[in-house]
């Protein structure tokens, strides 16, 4: 059986492209499984940022709709007990943003600190313009962006006006 050299070369080229494709898929899956837990951006690449205004001493907090997501600008969302944000009917805060995942992120407390956590969303969650991987603490007036939707985190001050 004599094989045509061009046919053999095409078979090996096809196998090479197939293996290259599988390698790219495997690397992508491995990267997603490892998942970095740092916040990109911030001062000097640390993920930390200065707080403008610097209000503190809150007992509660809200998210304020800035734009997008089918929410009315200025609409306030109470964070008592934590909330999930996404397109799904199961999300506590349902947004209509084509870049949002079903359950895209969540905002919750641990001790006296509020955190935002990306729930392995497809298009990512951004905190003050930097991509969020995992979770990060929230400071007063931080902005959370999900696709075209922007929500601002605001502390609710007590009646004494501390801060």
PDB file of N, CA, C and O in Angstrom, residues 10 45 67 101 104 149 159:
ATOM      1  N   UNK A  10      -0.791  15.926   5.490  1.00  0.00           N
ATOM      2  CA  UNK A  10      -2.033  16.555   5.945  1.00  0.00           C
ATOM      3  C   UNK A  10      -2.582  15.876   7.202  1.00  0.00           C
ATOM      4  O   UNK A  10      -3.105  16.543   8.100  1.00  0.00           O
ATOM      5  N   UNK A  45      -0.079  48.014  42.685  1.00  0.00           N
ATOM      6  CA  UNK A  45      -0.418  46.626  42.410  1.00  0.00           C
ATOM      7  C   UNK A  45      -0.772  45.807  43.638  1.00  0.00           C
ATOM      8  O   UNK A  45      -0.770  44.588  43.598  1.00  0.00           O
ATOM      9  N   UNK A  67     -25.938  53.026  37.543  1.00  0.00           N
ATOM     10  CA  UNK A  67     -26.423  52.922  36.164  1.00  0.00           C
ATOM     11  C   UNK A  67     -26.614  51.474  35.777  1.00  0.00           C
ATOM     12  O   UNK A  67     -26.002  50.581  36.337  1.00  0.00           O
ATOM     13  N   UNK A 101     -23.786  36.964  34.941  1.00  0.00           N
ATOM     14  CA  UNK A 101     -24.065  35.534  35.080  1.00  0.00           C
ATOM     15  C   UNK A 101     -25.325  35.364  35.923  1.00  0.00           C
ATOM     16  O   UNK A 101     -25.838  36.320  36.497  1.00  0.00           O
ATOM     17  N   UNK A 104     -23.971  36.217  39.830  1.00  0.00           N
ATOM     18  CA  UNK A 104     -22.711  36.821  39.391  1.00  0.00           C
ATOM     19  C   UNK A 104     -21.768  37.092  40.566  1.00  0.00           C
ATOM     20  O   UNK A 104     -20.594  36.746  40.518  1.00  0.00           O
ATOM     21  N   UNK A 149     -23.552  47.458  34.417  1.00  0.00           N
ATOM     22  CA  UNK A 149     -24.235  47.842  35.655  1.00  0.00           C
ATOM     23  C   UNK A 149     -23.214  48.290  36.695  1.00  0.00           C
ATOM     24  O   UNK A 149     -22.233  47.599  36.942  1.00  0.00           O
ATOM     25  N   UNK A 159     -27.195  57.584  64.092  1.00  0.00           N
ATOM     26  CA  UNK A 159     -27.862  58.866  64.297  1.00  0.00           C
ATOM     27  C   UNK A 159     -26.937  59.944  64.862  1.00  0.00           C
ATOM     28  O   UNK A 159     -27.226  61.128  64.768  1.00  0.00           O
TER      29      UNK A 159
END
